[in-house]
XYZ file of C-alpha atoms in Angstrom:
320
model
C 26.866 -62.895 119.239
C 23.633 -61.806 117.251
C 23.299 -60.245 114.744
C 20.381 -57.626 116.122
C 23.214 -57.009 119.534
C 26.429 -56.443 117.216
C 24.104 -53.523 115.281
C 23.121 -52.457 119.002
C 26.581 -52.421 120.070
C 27.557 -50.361 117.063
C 24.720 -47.914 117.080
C 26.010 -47.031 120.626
C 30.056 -46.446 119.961
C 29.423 -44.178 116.933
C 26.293 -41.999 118.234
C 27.430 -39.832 120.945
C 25.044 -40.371 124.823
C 22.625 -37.376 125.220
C 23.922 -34.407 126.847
C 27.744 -35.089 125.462
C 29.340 -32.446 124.566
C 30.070 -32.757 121.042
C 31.913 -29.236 120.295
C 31.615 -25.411 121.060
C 30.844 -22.370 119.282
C 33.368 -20.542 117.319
C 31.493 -17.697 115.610
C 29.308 -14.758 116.799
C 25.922 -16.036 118.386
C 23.192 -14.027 120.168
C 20.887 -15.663 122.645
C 17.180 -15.045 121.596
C 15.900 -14.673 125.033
C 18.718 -12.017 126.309
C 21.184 -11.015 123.713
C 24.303 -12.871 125.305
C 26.774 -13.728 122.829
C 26.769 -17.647 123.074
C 31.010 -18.129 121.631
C 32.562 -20.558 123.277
C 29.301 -22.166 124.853
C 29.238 -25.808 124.657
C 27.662 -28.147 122.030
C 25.517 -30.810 123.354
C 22.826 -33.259 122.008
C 19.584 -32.930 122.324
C 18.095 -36.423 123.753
C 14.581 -36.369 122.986
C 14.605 -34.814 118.965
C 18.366 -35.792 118.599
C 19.117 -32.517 117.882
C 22.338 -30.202 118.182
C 21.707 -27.495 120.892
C 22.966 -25.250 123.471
C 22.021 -23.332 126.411
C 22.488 -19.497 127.387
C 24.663 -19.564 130.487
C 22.882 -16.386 131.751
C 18.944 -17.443 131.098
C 18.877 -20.890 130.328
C 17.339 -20.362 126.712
C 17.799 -23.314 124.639
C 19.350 -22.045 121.370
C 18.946 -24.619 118.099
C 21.744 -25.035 116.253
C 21.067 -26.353 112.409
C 23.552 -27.846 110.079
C 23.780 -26.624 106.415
C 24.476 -28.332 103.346
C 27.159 -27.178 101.273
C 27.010 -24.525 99.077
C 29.141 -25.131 95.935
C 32.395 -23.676 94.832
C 30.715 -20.352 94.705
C 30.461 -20.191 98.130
C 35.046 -20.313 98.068
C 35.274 -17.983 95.461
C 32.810 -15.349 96.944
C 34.983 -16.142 100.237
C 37.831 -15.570 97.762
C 36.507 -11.718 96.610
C 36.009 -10.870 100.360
C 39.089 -11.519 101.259
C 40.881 -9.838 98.760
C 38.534 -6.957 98.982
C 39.220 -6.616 103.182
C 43.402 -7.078 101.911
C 42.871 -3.604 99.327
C 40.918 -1.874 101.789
C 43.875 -2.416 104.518
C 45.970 -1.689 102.149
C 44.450 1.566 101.670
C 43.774 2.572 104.723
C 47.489 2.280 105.964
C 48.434 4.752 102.909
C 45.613 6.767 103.932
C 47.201 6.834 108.014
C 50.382 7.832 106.648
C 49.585 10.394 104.618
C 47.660 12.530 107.254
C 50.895 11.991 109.204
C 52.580 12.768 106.423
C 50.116 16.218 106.486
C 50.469 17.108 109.948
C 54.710 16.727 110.073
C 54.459 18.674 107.113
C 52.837 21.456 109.071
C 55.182 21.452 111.404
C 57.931 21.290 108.036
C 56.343 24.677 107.150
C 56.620 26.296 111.005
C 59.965 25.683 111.271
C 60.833 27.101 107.762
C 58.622 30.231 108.231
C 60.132 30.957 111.206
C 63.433 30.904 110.132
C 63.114 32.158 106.636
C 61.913 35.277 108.377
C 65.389 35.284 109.977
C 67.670 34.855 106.611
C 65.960 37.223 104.814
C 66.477 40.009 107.450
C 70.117 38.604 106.983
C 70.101 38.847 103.265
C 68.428 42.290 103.026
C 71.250 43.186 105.411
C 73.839 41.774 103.236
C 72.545 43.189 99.968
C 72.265 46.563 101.055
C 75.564 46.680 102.331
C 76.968 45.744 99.203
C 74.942 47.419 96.352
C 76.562 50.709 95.333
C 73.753 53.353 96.448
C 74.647 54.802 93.117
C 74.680 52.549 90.559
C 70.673 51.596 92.253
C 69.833 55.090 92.231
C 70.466 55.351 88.087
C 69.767 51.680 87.015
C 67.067 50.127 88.891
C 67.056 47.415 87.065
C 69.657 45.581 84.512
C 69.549 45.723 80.763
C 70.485 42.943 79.068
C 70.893 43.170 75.075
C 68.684 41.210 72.347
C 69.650 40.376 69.450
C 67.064 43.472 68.494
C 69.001 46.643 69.719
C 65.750 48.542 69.764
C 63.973 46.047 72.126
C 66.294 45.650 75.478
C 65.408 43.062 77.925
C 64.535 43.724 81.632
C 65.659 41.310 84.443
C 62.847 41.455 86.311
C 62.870 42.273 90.216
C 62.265 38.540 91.509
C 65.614 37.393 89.371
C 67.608 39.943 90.712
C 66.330 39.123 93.975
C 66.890 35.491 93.974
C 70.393 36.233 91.760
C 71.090 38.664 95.114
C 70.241 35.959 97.754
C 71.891 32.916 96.116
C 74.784 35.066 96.345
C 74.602 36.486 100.240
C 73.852 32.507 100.839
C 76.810 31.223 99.053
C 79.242 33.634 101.045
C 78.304 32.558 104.169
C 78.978 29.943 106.715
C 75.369 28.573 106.794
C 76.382 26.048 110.089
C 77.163 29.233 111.881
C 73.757 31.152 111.109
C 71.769 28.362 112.344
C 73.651 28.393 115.152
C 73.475 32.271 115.636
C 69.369 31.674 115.187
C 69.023 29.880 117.596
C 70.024 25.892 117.041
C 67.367 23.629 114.876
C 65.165 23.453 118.548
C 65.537 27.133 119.188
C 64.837 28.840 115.793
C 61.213 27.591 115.747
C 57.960 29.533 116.972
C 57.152 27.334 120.080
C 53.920 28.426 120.295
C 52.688 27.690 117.210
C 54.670 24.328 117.179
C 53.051 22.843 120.063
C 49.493 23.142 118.616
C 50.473 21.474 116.095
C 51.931 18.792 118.028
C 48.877 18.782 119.982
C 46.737 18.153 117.262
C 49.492 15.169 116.095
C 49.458 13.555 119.273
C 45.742 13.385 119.181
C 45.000 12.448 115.454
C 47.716 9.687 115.926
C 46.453 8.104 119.368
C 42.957 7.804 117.555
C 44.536 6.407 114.505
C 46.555 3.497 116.874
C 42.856 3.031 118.173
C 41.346 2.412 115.203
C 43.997 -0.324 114.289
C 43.967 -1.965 117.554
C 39.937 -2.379 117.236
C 40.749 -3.365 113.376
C 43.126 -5.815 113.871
C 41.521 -8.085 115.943
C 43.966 -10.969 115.090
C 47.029 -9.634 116.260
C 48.446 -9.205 119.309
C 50.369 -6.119 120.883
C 53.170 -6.727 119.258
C 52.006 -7.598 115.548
C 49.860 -4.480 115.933
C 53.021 -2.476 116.591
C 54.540 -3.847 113.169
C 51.814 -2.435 111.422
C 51.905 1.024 112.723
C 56.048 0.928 111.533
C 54.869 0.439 108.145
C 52.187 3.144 108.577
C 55.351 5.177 109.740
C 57.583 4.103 107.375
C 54.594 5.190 104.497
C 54.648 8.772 105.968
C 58.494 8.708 105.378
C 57.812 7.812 101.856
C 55.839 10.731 101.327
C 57.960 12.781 102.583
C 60.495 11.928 100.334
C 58.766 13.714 98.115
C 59.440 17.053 99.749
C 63.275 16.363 99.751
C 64.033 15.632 96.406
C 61.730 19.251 95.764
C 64.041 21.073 98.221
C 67.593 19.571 97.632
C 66.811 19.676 93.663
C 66.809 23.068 93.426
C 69.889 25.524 94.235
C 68.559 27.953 97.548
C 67.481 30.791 95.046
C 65.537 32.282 97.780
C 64.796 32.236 101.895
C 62.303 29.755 101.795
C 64.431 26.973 99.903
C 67.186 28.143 101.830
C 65.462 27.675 105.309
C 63.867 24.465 103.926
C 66.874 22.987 103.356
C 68.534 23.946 106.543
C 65.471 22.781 109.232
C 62.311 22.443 107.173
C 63.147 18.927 106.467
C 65.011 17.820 109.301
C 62.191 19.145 111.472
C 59.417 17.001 109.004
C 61.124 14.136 109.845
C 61.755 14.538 113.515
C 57.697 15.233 113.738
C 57.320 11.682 112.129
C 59.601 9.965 114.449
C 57.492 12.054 117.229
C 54.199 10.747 116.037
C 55.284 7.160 116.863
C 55.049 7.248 120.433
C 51.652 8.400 120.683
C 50.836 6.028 117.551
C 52.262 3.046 119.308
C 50.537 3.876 122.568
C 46.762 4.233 120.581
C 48.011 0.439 119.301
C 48.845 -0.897 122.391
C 46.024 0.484 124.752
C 43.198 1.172 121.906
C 41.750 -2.035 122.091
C 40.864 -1.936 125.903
C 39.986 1.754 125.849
C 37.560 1.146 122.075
C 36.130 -1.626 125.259
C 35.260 0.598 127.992
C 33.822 3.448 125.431
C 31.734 0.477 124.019
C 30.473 -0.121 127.969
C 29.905 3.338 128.386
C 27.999 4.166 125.669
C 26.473 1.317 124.099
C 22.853 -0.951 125.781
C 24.297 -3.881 126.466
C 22.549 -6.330 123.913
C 24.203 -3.892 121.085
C 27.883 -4.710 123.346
C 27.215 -8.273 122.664
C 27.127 -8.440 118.992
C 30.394 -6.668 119.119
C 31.539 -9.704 121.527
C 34.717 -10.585 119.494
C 36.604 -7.116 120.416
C 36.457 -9.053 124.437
C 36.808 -12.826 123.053
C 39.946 -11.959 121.012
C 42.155 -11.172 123.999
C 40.492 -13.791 126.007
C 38.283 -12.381 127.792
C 34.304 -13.442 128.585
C 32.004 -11.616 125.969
C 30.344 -8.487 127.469
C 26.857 -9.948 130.121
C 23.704 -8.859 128.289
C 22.998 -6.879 131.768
């Protein structure tokens, strides 16, 4: 064999015949002629310049691909900050999600312990009444306590007689009982105002599953799901804060009292509520953040926002 038809032979197995397909596209890549979003299209070789191209399946428009050189180890480490800059911001914006959870189950914390706080302390003015001496209130309004200083007596104010008054009315009773006699933990509460709150839950938390779905655009339903637990489980943590503030404290007054009793069982039943309409915003945000994009956006705009389609494998929006 010759030399000049071995080099022939060789030059043919390692260069690829025109119109091969050598690969596809994997990143975002508008057509010049009509704004379709060219991922996925096929890489081929151009025969007549050698060169890497492909075509728009929707005009025909040749699109040039170029290959560039590399660009150093700065070009990792700048990969490097992005990434952990993208990690802190998802960081933070879970925190974020929980705490306006966190906010809106308390609201509902303070509903329920208005509403029955207004109860106890008709109770406890009941109570106290019946068991001051009309006398002994009549003559000493309030109690003197002695100083050291004879000459300079100490009041008790009103507010520690109070609370000393209430503490205790609420350690003579049986406390199961008066819930009970209220009404139950579902029937103490004021309905009405309850349910607007629960409105405005169901709709902050749908938008919030949404906004993950379209953020997370490499997981699937599932994965997604995980991530709204934690967000749940971060609204828990915060409201950890408001137990250890109510079950620190001896119930000195009606509010602590009716805290204690359904303030905090009712915060964390709203946070346990806020997961279905969370989980629902995860699961269907993604095609609804789709169809609002349709709606609303001209369609060469929907196709450089072609990965929100190409990541649950569908075709990337037509540009018409």
């Amino acid at each position: 064999m010759s030399p000049d038809k071995s080099h022939a032979d060789s030059f043919t197995h390692e260069t690829p015949a025109p119109n091969a397909p050598i690969g596809v596209i994997v990143g975002d890549r508008l057509c010049t002629g009509c704004g379709y979003n060219l991922v996925g299209q096929t890489i081929t070789r151009e025969p007549h310049y050698n060169l890497f191209i492909t075509r728009c399946p929707e005009c025909g428009t040749v699109a040039a691909l170029q290959e560039y050189p590399q660009l150093g180890k700065w070009a990792n480490r700048w990969a490097a900050v992005l990434a952990g800059l993208w990690l802190v911001f998802m960081v933070l914006a879970m925190v974020a999600s929980g705490a306006v959870i966190f906010g809106l189950s308390a609201g509902a914390h303070e509903i329920a312990t208005e509403s029955y706080g207004a109860y106890l302390s008709e109770k406890a003015s009941n109570w106290i009444s019946a068991h001051t001496q009309i006398g002994s209130a009549a003559s000493a309004p309030s109690v003197i306590v002695a100083s050291a200083a004879p000459a300079t007596p100490m009041v008790m104010s009103a507010t520690s007689r109070t609370r000393q008054d209430f503490f205790s009315f609420w350690g003579s009773q049986d406390q199961a009982a008066m819930l009970s006699d209220a009404g139950g933990l579902f029937g103490v509460v004021d309905w009405w105002s309850m349910s607007l709150m629960y409105a405005a839950l169901c709709l902050v938390t749908f938008l919030f599953g949404c906004f993950w779905a379209a953020l997370l655009l490499g997981r699937k339903a599932f994965g997604r799901c995980i991530v709204g637990v934690l967000i749940l489980l971060i609204s828990c943590a915060f409201g950890a804060i408001l137990v250890i503030d109510a079950y620190g404290s001896l119930p000195t007054y009606t509010w602590l009292a009716a805290e204690q009793q359904v303030g905090i069982p009712w915060l964390y039943i709203t946070i346990v509520f806020s997961a279905i309409p969370l989980m629902l915003g995860l699961v269907l945000g993604r095609a609804l953040v789709r169809a609002l994009l349709t709606l609303l956006l001209p369609p060469r705009f929907r196709s450089s926002l072609a990965m929100l389609w190409t990541t649950d494998g569908q075709p990337p929006p037509a540009p018409r």
